[in-house]
């Protein structure tokens, strides 16, 4: 942007040669020329209608350009188009280990258990809060139901954690919730046998709620866990073979 003699400003686009080069290994924005890796961390906005070549001219060349320098890549690819067009080259030409997380094709997908790295009760409350908030959104008027659902889900997570790795997944939590919905008292022996004093008091607080209120809390919690009613999602998240720590290797 340059000021004119009259004090006004005049804007113009710079030449792509000032920003991009065939030697750079960041985002490829023209199909042949890329910006630097440092500039790529500043983000880029690509706008175009469907079928105008965003993937062919920008995304796919960017993936291959950055692969030449050995960058670790995490690619959001809902349609699987990018996987189909680049995974072979990444593996054969650049020796990448390509891992695919595909909720629509669990048989060919790697698996991710969101509870695999959860150990403490604080971790469990964070997971419960995230699940409820992402499923039901924020409630500004009356947060009672969401907060109560977080409390119930945290208790069920803590109870499930005492049962071993075999059931330590979100589908297992939903199974406990279904039993709780049918008859909350059926979980009393499990809490009495496995819960510490703090967890048992939390469970008693939930049990002491008015029957209709408790039913509403359970219904809220069921809505938050509805994703795991899908057997494919349940299977994909029941084990964990996606080593997130290896993404930077």
Coordinates of C-alpha atoms in Angstrom, one line a residue:
X1 CA 0.0 0.0 0.0
X2 CA 1.6 3.3 -1.1
X3 CA 0.4 6.9 -0.4
X4 CA -0.2 9.1 -3.4
X5 CA 0.7 12.7 -3.7
X6 CA -2.8 13.7 -2.5
X7 CA -2.4 11.8 0.7
X8 CA -4.6 8.9 -0.4
X9 CA -3.5 5.3 -0.4
X10 CA -3.4 3.1 -3.4
X11 CA -3.3 -0.7 -3.0
X12 CA -2.0 -3.3 -5.5
X13 CA -1.1 -6.9 -5.6
X14 CA 2.5 -7.8 -5.5
X15 CA 4.1 -10.2 -8.0
X16 CA 4.0 -13.9 -7.1
X17 CA 7.8 -13.9 -7.6
X18 CA 8.1 -11.8 -4.4
X19 CA 6.3 -14.5 -2.4
X20 CA 6.7 -17.9 -4.1
X21 CA 9.4 -20.0 -5.6
X22 CA 9.8 -23.5 -7.0
X23 CA 12.6 -24.0 -4.4
X24 CA 10.2 -23.4 -1.4
X25 CA 8.5 -26.3 0.3
X26 CA 5.5 -24.7 2.0
X27 CA 2.0 -24.5 0.6
X28 CA 1.9 -24.6 -3.1
X29 CA -0.5 -21.9 -4.2
X30 CA -0.1 -21.9 -8.0
X31 CA 0.4 -25.6 -8.8
X32 CA 4.1 -25.2 -9.3
X33 CA 5.4 -22.4 -6.9
X34 CA 5.2 -22.6 -3.1
X35 CA 5.6 -20.2 -0.3
X36 CA 8.1 -20.8 2.5
X37 CA 7.5 -23.2 5.4
X38 CA 7.5 -20.2 7.8
X39 CA 4.9 -18.4 5.7
X40 CA 2.8 -21.5 5.7
X41 CA 2.4 -21.4 9.5
X42 CA 0.6 -18.0 8.9
X43 CA -2.2 -19.8 7.2
X44 CA -3.7 -19.4 3.7
X45 CA -7.2 -18.9 2.5
X46 CA -8.2 -20.5 -0.8
X47 CA -11.6 -19.5 -2.2
X48 CA -13.3 -21.1 -5.2
X49 CA -16.5 -22.8 -6.3
X50 CA -16.8 -26.5 -6.5
X51 CA -14.8 -27.9 -9.5
X52 CA -12.6 -24.9 -10.0
X53 CA -9.4 -26.7 -9.1
X54 CA -8.7 -26.0 -5.5
X55 CA -7.6 -29.6 -4.8
X56 CA -5.9 -30.2 -8.1
X57 CA -4.0 -26.9 -8.2
X58 CA -3.4 -26.1 -4.5
X59 CA -4.0 -28.9 -2.0
X60 CA -2.5 -31.9 -3.8
X61 CA 0.6 -30.1 -5.0
X62 CA 1.0 -28.7 -1.5
X63 CA 0.9 -32.2 0.0
X64 CA 3.5 -33.5 -2.4
X65 CA 5.6 -30.3 -2.1
X66 CA 5.8 -30.5 1.7
X67 CA 6.4 -34.3 1.5
X68 CA 9.6 -33.7 -0.3
X69 CA 11.0 -32.0 2.8
X70 CA 9.7 -34.7 5.1
X71 CA 7.2 -32.6 6.9
X72 CA 4.7 -34.4 9.1
X73 CA 1.2 -33.9 7.6
X74 CA -2.2 -34.0 9.2
X75 CA -4.8 -33.8 6.4
X76 CA -8.6 -33.2 6.8
X77 CA -10.2 -35.2 4.0
X78 CA -13.9 -35.9 4.5
X79 CA -14.4 -37.1 0.9
X80 CA -11.3 -39.4 0.9
X81 CA -10.3 -37.7 -2.5
X82 CA -7.0 -36.6 -1.2
X83 CA -6.2 -40.0 0.3
X84 CA -7.0 -41.7 -2.9
X85 CA -4.8 -39.3 -5.0
X86 CA -1.8 -38.9 -2.7
X87 CA -1.4 -41.8 -0.3
X88 CA 0.3 -44.0 -2.9
X89 CA 2.9 -41.4 -3.8
X90 CA 3.4 -40.6 -0.1
X91 CA 4.1 -44.2 0.7
X92 CA 6.1 -45.3 -2.4
X93 CA 8.0 -42.2 -3.4
X94 CA 8.5 -40.5 0.0
X95 CA 8.4 -43.5 2.4
X96 CA 5.7 -42.1 4.5
X97 CA 3.6 -44.2 6.9
X98 CA 0.1 -43.2 6.0
X99 CA -2.5 -43.6 8.7
X100 CA -6.2 -43.1 7.8
X101 CA -9.0 -42.3 10.3
X102 CA -12.2 -42.8 8.4
X103 CA -15.5 -42.9 10.4
X104 CA -17.3 -44.1 7.3
X105 CA -15.1 -47.1 6.7
X106 CA -14.0 -48.5 10.0
X107 CA -12.7 -51.8 8.5
X108 CA -10.0 -49.9 6.6
X109 CA -9.5 -47.2 9.2
X110 CA -7.1 -47.1 12.1
X111 CA -8.7 -46.8 15.5
X112 CA -8.8 -44.0 18.0
X113 CA -10.1 -44.4 21.6
X114 CA -10.5 -41.0 23.2
X115 CA -10.2 -42.6 26.6
X116 CA -6.9 -44.4 26.0
X117 CA -4.9 -41.5 27.5
X118 CA -7.3 -40.7 30.3
X119 CA -6.2 -41.7 33.8
X120 CA -7.2 -39.2 36.5
X121 CA -10.7 -38.1 37.6
X122 CA -9.7 -34.6 36.4
X123 CA -9.1 -36.0 32.9
X124 CA -12.5 -37.8 33.1
X125 CA -14.3 -34.6 33.9
X126 CA -12.6 -32.8 31.0
X127 CA -13.7 -35.6 28.6
X128 CA -17.2 -35.5 30.0
X129 CA -17.4 -31.7 29.7
X130 CA -16.1 -31.9 26.1
X131 CA -18.6 -34.6 25.1
X132 CA -21.6 -32.8 26.6
X133 CA -20.5 -29.4 25.3
X134 CA -19.7 -30.5 21.7
X135 CA -23.0 -32.5 21.5
X136 CA -25.4 -30.2 23.2
X137 CA -23.7 -26.8 22.9
X138 CA -23.6 -24.1 25.5
X139 CA -26.7 -23.3 27.5
X140 CA -26.7 -19.7 28.7
X141 CA -30.1 -19.7 30.3
X142 CA -30.0 -22.7 32.6
X143 CA -26.7 -24.8 32.7
X144 CA -28.2 -27.2 35.3
X145 CA -28.9 -30.0 32.8
X146 CA -25.5 -29.8 31.1
X147 CA -23.6 -29.6 34.4
X148 CA -25.6 -32.5 35.9
X149 CA -24.9 -34.5 32.8
X150 CA -21.2 -33.8 33.1
X151 CA -21.3 -35.0 36.8
X152 CA -23.2 -38.2 35.9
X153 CA -20.9 -38.9 32.9
X154 CA -17.8 -38.3 35.1
X155 CA -19.1 -40.8 37.7
X156 CA -19.7 -43.5 35.0
X157 CA -16.3 -42.9 33.5
X158 CA -14.7 -43.3 37.0
X159 CA -16.6 -46.5 37.6
X160 CA -15.8 -47.9 34.2
X161 CA -12.1 -47.2 34.8
X162 CA -12.1 -49.7 37.6
X163 CA -13.3 -52.5 35.4
X164 CA -10.2 -52.9 33.3
X165 CA -9.1 -52.0 29.7
X166 CA -11.6 -54.3 28.0
X167 CA -14.5 -52.0 28.6
X168 CA -12.6 -48.7 28.8
X169 CA -14.2 -47.0 25.8
X170 CA -17.1 -44.6 25.2
X171 CA -19.4 -47.4 24.1
X172 CA -18.8 -49.0 27.5
X173 CA -19.8 -45.8 29.1
X174 CA -23.0 -45.7 27.1
X175 CA -23.7 -49.3 28.1
X176 CA -23.5 -48.3 31.8
X177 CA -25.8 -45.3 31.1
X178 CA -28.4 -47.6 29.5
X179 CA -28.4 -49.7 32.6
X180 CA -28.7 -46.6 34.7
X181 CA -31.7 -45.4 32.7
X182 CA -33.4 -48.7 33.2
X183 CA -32.8 -48.8 36.9
X184 CA -30.2 -46.6 38.6
X185 CA -30.1 -48.9 41.6
X186 CA -28.5 -51.7 39.5
X187 CA -25.2 -49.7 39.6
X188 CA -25.3 -49.3 43.4
X189 CA -23.4 -52.6 44.1
X190 CA -20.7 -51.6 41.6
X191 CA -20.2 -48.2 43.1
X192 CA -20.2 -49.7 46.6
X193 CA -17.6 -52.3 45.7
X194 CA -15.2 -50.2 43.5
X195 CA -15.7 -46.5 44.2
X196 CA -13.7 -44.5 46.7
X197 CA -15.4 -42.3 49.2
X198 CA -15.5 -39.2 47.0
X199 CA -16.9 -41.0 44.0
X200 CA -19.4 -42.8 46.1
X201 CA -20.6 -39.5 47.5
X202 CA -20.9 -38.1 44.0
X203 CA -23.1 -41.1 43.0
X204 CA -25.3 -40.7 46.1
X205 CA -25.8 -37.0 45.2
X206 CA -27.1 -38.1 41.8
X207 CA -29.3 -40.8 43.3
X208 CA -30.8 -38.3 45.8
X209 CA -32.2 -36.1 43.0
X210 CA -35.9 -36.1 42.4
X211 CA -36.9 -39.0 40.2
X212 CA -38.1 -36.7 37.3
X213 CA -35.0 -34.5 37.6
X214 CA -32.8 -37.6 37.6
X215 CA -34.6 -38.9 34.5
X216 CA -34.0 -35.6 32.8
X217 CA -30.3 -35.7 33.6
X218 CA -30.0 -39.2 32.3
X219 CA -31.8 -38.2 29.1
X220 CA -29.4 -35.3 28.7
X221 CA -26.5 -37.6 29.1
X222 CA -27.9 -40.1 26.6
X223 CA -28.3 -37.3 24.0
X224 CA -24.6 -36.4 24.5
X225 CA -23.6 -40.0 24.0
X226 CA -25.9 -40.7 21.0
X227 CA -22.9 -40.8 18.6
X228 CA -21.8 -44.1 20.2
X229 CA -25.2 -45.7 19.4
X230 CA -23.7 -46.2 15.9
X231 CA -22.0 -49.6 15.9
X232 CA -19.3 -48.5 13.5
X233 CA -18.4 -45.6 15.7
X234 CA -18.4 -47.8 18.7
X235 CA -16.1 -50.3 17.0
X236 CA -13.7 -47.6 15.7
X237 CA -13.4 -46.0 19.1
X238 CA -13.2 -49.2 21.2
X239 CA -9.5 -49.7 20.7
X240 CA -6.5 -47.4 20.0
X241 CA -3.8 -48.0 17.4
X242 CA -3.4 -44.3 16.3
X243 CA -0.1 -43.3 17.9
X244 CA -0.5 -39.5 18.0
X245 CA 3.0 -39.2 19.4
X246 CA 4.5 -40.7 16.2
X247 CA 3.1 -37.9 14.0
X248 CA 6.2 -35.8 14.5
X249 CA 8.6 -38.7 13.8

